[in-house]
PDB file of C-alpha atoms in Angstrom:
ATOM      1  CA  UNK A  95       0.000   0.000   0.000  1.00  0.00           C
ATOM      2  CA  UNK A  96       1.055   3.405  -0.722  1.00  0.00           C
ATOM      3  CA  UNK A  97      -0.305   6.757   0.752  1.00  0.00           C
ATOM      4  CA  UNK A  98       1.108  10.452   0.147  1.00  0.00           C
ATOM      5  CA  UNK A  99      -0.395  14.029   0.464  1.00  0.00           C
ATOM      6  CA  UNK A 100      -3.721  14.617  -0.814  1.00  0.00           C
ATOM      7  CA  UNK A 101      -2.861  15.726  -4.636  1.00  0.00           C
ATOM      8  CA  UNK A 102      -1.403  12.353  -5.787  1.00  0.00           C
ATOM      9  CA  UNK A 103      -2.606   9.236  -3.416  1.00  0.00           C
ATOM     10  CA  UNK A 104      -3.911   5.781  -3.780  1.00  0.00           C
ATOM     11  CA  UNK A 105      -3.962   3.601  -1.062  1.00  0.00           C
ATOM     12  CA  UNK A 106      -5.056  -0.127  -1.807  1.00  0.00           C
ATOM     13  CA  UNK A 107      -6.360  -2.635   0.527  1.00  0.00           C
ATOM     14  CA  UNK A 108      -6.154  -6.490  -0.450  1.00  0.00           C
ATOM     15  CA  UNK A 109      -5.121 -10.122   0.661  1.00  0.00           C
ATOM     16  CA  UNK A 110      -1.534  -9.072   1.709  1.00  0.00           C
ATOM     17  CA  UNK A 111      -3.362  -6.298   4.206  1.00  0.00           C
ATOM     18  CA  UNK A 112      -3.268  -7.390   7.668  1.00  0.00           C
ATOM     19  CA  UNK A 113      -7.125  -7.849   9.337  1.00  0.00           C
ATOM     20  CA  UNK A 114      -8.722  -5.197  11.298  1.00  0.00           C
ATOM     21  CA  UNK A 115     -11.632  -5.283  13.637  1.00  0.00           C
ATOM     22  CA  UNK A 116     -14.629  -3.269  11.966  1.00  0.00           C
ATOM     23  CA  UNK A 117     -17.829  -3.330  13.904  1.00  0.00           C
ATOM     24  CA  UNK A 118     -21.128  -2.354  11.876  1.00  0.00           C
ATOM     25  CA  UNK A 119     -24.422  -2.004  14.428  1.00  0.00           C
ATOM     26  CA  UNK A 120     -23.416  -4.736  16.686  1.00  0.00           C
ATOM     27  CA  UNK A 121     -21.839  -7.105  13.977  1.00  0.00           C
ATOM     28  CA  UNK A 122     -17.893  -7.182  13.410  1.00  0.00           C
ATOM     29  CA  UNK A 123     -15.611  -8.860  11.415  1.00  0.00           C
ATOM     30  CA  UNK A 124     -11.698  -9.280  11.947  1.00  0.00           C
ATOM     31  CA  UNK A 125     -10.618 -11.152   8.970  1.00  0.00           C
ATOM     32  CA  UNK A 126      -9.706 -10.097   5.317  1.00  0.00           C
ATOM     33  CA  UNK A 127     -11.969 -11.627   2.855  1.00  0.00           C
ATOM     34  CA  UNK A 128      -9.764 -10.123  -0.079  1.00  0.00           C
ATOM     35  CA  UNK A 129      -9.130 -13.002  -2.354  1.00  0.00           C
ATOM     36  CA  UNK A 130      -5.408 -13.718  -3.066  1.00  0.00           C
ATOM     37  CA  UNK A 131      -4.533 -14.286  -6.902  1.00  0.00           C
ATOM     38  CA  UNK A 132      -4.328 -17.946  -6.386  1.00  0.00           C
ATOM     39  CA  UNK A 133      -7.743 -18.922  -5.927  1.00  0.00           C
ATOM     40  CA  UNK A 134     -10.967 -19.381  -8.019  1.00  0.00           C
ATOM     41  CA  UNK A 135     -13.045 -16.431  -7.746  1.00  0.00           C
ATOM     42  CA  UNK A 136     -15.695 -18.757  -6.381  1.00  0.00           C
ATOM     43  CA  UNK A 137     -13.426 -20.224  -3.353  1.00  0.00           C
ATOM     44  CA  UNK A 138     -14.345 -20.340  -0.087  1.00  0.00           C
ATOM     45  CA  UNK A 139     -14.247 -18.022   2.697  1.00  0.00           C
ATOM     46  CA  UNK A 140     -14.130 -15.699  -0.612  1.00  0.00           C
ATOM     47  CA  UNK A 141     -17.216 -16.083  -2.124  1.00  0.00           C
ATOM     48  CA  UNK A 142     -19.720 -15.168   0.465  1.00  0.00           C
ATOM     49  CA  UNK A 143     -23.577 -14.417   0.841  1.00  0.00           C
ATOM     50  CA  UNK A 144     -25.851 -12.649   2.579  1.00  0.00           C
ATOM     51  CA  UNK A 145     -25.246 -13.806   5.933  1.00  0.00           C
ATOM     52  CA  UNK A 146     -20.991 -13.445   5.622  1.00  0.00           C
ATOM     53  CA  UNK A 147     -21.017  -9.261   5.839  1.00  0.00           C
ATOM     54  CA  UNK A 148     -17.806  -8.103   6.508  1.00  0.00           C
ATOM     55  CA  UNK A 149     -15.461  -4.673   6.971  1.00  0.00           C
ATOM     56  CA  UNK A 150     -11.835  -3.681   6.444  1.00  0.00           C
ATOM     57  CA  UNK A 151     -10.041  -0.411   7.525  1.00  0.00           C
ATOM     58  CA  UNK A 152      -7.937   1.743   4.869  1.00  0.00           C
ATOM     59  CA  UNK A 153      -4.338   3.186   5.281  1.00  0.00           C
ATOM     60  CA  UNK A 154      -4.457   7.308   6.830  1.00  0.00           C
ATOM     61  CA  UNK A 155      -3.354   9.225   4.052  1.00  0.00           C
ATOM     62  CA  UNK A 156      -2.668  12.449   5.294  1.00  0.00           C
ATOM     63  CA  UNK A 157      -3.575  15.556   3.945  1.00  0.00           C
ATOM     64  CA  UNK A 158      -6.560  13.735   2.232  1.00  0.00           C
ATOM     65  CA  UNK A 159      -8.975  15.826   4.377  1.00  0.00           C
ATOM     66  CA  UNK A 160      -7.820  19.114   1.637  1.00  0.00           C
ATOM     67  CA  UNK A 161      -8.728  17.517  -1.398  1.00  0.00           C
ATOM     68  CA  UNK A 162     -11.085  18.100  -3.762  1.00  0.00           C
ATOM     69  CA  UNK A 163     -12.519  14.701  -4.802  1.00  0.00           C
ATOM     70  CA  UNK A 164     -11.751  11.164  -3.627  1.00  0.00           C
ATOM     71  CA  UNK A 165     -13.018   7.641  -5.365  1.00  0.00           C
ATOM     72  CA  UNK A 166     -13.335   4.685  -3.843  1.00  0.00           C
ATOM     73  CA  UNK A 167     -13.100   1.892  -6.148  1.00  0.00           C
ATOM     74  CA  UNK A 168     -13.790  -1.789  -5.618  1.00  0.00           C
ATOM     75  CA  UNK A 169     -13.097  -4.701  -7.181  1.00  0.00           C
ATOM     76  CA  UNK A 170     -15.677  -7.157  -7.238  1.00  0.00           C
ATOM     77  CA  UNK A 171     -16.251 -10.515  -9.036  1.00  0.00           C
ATOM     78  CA  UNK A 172     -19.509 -11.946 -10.209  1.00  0.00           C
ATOM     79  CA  UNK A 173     -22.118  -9.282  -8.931  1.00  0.00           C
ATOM     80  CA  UNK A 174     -25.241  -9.163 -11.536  1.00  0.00           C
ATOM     81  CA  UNK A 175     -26.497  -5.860 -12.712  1.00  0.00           C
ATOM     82  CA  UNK A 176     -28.841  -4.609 -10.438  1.00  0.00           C
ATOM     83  CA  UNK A 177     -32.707  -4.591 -12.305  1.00  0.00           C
ATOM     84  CA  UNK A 178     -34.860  -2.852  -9.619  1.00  0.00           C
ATOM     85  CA  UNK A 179     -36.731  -6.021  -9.048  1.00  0.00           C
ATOM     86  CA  UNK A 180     -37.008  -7.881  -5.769  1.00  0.00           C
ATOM     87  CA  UNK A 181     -34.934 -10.702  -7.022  1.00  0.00           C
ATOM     88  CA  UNK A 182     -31.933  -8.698  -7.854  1.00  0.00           C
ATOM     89  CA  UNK A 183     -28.419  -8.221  -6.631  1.00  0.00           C
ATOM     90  CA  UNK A 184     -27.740  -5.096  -4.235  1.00  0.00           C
ATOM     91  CA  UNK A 185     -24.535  -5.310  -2.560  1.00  0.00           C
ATOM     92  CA  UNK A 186     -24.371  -2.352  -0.440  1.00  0.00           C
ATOM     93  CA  UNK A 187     -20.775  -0.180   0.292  1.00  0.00           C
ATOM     94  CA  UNK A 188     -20.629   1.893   3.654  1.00  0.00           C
ATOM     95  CA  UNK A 189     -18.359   4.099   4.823  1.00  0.00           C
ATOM     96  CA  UNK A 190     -17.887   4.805   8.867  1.00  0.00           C
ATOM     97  CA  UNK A 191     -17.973   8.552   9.332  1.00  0.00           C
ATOM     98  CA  UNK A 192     -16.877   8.877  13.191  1.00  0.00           C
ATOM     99  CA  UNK A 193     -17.704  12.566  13.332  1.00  0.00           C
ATOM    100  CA  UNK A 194     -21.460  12.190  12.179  1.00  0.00           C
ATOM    101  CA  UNK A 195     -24.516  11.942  14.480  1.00  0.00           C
ATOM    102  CA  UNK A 196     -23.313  14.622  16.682  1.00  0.00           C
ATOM    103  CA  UNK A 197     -20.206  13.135  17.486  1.00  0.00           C
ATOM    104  CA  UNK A 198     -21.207   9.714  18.279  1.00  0.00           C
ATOM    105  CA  UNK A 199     -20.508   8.382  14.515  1.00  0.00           C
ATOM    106  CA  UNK A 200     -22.350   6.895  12.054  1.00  0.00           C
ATOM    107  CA  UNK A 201     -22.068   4.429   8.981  1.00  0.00           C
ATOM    108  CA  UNK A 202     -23.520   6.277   5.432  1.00  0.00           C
ATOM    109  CA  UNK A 203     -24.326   4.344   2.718  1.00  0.00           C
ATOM    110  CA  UNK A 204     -21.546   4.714   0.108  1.00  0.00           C
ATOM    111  CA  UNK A 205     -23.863   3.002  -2.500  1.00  0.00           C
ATOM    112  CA  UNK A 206     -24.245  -0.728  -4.068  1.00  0.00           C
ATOM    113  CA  UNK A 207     -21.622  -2.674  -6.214  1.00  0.00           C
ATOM    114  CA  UNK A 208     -21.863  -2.754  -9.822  1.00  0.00           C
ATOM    115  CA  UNK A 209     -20.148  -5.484 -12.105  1.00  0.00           C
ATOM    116  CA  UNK A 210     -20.291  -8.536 -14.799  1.00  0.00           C
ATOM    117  CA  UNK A 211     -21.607 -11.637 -14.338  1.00  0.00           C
ATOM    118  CA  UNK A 212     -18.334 -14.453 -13.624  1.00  0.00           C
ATOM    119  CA  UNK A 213     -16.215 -11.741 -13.985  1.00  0.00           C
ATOM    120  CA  UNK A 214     -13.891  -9.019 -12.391  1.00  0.00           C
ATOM    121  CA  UNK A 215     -14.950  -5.205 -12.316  1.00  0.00           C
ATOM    122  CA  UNK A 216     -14.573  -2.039 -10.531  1.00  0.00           C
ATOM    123  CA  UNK A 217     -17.303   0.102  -8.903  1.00  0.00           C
ATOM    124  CA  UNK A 218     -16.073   3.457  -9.080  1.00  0.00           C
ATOM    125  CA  UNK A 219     -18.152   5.876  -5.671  1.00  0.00           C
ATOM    126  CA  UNK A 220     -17.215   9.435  -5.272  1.00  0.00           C
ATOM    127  CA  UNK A 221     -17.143   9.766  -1.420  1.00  0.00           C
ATOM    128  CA  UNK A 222     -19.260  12.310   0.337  1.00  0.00           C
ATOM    129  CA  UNK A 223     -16.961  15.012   1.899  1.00  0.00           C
ATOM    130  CA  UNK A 224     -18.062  14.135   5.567  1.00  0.00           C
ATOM    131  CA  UNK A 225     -15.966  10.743   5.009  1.00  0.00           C
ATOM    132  CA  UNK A 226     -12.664  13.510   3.542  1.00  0.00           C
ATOM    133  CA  UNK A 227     -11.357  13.809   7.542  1.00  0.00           C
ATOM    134  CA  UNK A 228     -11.684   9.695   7.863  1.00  0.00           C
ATOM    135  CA  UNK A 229     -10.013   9.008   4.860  1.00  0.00           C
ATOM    136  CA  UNK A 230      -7.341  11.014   6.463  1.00  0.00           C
ATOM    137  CA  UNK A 231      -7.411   8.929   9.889  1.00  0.00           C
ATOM    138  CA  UNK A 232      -7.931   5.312   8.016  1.00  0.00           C
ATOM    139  CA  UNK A 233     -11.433   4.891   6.483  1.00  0.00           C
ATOM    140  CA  UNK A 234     -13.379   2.367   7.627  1.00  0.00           C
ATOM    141  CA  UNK A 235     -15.871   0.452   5.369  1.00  0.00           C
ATOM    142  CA  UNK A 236     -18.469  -2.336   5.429  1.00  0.00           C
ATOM    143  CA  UNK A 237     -20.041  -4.247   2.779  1.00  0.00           C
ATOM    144  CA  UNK A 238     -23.515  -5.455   3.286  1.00  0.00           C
ATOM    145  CA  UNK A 239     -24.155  -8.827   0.803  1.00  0.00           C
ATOM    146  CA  UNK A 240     -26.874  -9.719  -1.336  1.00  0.00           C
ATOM    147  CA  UNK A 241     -29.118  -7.251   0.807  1.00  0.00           C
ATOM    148  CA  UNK A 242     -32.516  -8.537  -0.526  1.00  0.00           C
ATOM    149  CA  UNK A 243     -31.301 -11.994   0.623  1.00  0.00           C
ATOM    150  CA  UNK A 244     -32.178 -13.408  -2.630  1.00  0.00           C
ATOM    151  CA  UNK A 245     -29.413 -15.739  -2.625  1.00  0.00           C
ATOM    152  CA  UNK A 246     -26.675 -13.982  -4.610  1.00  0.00           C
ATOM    153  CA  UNK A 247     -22.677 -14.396  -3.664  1.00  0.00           C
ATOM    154  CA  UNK A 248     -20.019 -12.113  -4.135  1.00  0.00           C
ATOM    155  CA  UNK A 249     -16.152 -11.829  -4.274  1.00  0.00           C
ATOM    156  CA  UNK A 250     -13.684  -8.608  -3.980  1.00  0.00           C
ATOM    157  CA  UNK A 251     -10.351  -8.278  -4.780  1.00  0.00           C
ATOM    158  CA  UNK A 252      -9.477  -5.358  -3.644  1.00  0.00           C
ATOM    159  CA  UNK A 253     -10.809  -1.486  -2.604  1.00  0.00           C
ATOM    160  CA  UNK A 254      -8.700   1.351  -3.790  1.00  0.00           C
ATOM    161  CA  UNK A 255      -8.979   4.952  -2.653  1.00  0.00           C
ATOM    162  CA  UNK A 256      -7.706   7.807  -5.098  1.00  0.00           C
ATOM    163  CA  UNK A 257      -7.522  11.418  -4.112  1.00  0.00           C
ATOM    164  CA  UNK A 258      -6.409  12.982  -7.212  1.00  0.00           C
ATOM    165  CA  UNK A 259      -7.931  10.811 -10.376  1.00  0.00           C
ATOM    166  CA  UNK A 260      -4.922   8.563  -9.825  1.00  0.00           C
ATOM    167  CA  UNK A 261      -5.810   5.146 -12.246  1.00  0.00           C
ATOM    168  CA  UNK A 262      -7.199   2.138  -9.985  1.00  0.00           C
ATOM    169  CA  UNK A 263      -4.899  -0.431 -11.637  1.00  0.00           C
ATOM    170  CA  UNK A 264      -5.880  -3.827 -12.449  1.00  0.00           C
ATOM    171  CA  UNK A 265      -9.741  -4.852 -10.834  1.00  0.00           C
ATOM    172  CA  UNK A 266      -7.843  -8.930 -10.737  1.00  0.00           C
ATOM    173  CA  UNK A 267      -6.649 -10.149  -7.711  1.00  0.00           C
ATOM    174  CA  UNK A 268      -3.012  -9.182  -7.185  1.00  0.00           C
ATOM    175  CA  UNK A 269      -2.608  -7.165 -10.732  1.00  0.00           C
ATOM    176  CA  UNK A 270      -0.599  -4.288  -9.859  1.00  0.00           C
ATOM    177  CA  UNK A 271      -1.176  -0.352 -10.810  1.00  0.00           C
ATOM    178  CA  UNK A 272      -0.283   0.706 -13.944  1.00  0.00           C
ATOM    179  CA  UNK A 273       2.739   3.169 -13.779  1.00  0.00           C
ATOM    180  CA  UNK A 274       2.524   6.213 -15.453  1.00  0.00           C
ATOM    181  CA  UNK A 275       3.516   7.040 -18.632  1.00  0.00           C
ATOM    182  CA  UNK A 276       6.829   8.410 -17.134  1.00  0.00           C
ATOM    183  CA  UNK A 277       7.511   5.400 -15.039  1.00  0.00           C
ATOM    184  CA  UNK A 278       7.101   3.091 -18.922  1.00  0.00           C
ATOM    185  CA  UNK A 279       9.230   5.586 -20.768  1.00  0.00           C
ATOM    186  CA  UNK A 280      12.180   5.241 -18.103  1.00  0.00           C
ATOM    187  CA  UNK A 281      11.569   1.231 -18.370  1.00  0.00           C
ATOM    188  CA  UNK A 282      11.713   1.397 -22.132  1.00  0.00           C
ATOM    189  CA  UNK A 283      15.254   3.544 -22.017  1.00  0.00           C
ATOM    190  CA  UNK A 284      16.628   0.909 -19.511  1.00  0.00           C
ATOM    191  CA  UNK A 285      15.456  -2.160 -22.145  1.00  0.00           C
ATOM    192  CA  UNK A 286      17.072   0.346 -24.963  1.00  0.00           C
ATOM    193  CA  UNK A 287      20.237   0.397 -22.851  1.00  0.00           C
ATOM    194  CA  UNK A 288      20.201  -2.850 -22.296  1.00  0.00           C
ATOM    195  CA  UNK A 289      19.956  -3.687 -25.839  1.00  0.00           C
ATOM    196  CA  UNK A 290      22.531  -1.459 -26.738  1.00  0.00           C
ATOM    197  CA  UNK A 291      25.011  -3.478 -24.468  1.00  0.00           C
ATOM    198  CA  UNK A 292      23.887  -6.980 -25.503  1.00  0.00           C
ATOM    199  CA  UNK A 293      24.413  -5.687 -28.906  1.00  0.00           C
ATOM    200  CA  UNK A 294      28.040  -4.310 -28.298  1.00  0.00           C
ATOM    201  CA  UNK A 295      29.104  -7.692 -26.119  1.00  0.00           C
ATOM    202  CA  UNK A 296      28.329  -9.586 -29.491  1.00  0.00           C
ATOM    203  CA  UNK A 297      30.169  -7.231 -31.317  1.00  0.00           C
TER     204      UNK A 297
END
């Protein structure tokens, strides 16, 4: 995980993350349910339902109280597209805003996972600015499965929080972020260097 001031940070939170205790109205979780690269998306204690809600905590990254937009983006495998029917999928994203309710804190509804069926996608949110100062501090979240108990499972991979339109990287388990386009030029001189001395040793 990386985290730096607010105009260039991601911080990413998957199966190499150690657990953390995240309590959500009386239920609590300390285990991470992130799926390492190894296993089938569909691998249990991965792939879980309705009654397997569970939390993680972020990285602080300071300064991220200052900025002027923050995405959370997470990775999630196999979640249908929601229809609006009572049979549907809604996975529902909170976020644990410990100044809200007068001081006593409060979880607000982020909003519900989108994705492709059997397959890996990111739900991009836009956090609401009363979440800014616990983004700072470590931001808490919470995901609430298959909400209409319907019988839908679901599987993330990861949860990534931008503060300055930084890329997400790669929604699969374990895929790393892209670098920039700087960071690929300086990889393509050292390959043309390299070249360059292969070339001369056969020389």
């Amino acid at each position: 995980m990386s985290a730096g001031m607010a105009s260039a940070a991601v911080d990413t939170y998957d199966y190499t993350d150690a657990a953390t205790l995240v309590d959500f109205g009386g239920s609590s979780t300390n285990s991470n349910y992130f799926i390492p690269p190894a296993n089938s998306p569909t691998d249990s204690p991965y792939y879980r339902g309705s009654s397997e809600d569970w939390g993680w905590m972020h990285d602080a990254i300071p300064g991220a109280s200052s900025a002027s937009e923050i995405k959370l983006n997470v990775s999630n495998y196999d979640v249908d597209d929601v229809c609006g029917g009572s049979s549907c999928e809604v996975d529902n994203i909170y976020g644990y805003d410990a100044a809200g309710n007068a001081g006593a804190g409060e979880w607000l509804l982020i909003g519900a996972l989108t994705g492709m069926d059997n397959a890996y996608s990111f739900t991009e949110f836009t956090l609401d600015t009363a979440l800014y100062d616990d983004v700072e501090t470590g931001l808490k979240l919470w995901m609430d499965i298959d909400v209409l108990t319907a019988g839908w499972i679901v599987t993330l991979a990861k949860s990534v929080i931008t503060t300055a339109g930084e890329s997400p990287g790669n929604p699969n388990p374990g895929a790393q972020v892209p670098l920039p386009a700087a960071g690929w030029l300086m990889l393509a001189g050292f390959g043309g260097l390299a070249a360059m001395r292969r070339r001369k040793s056969k020389s």
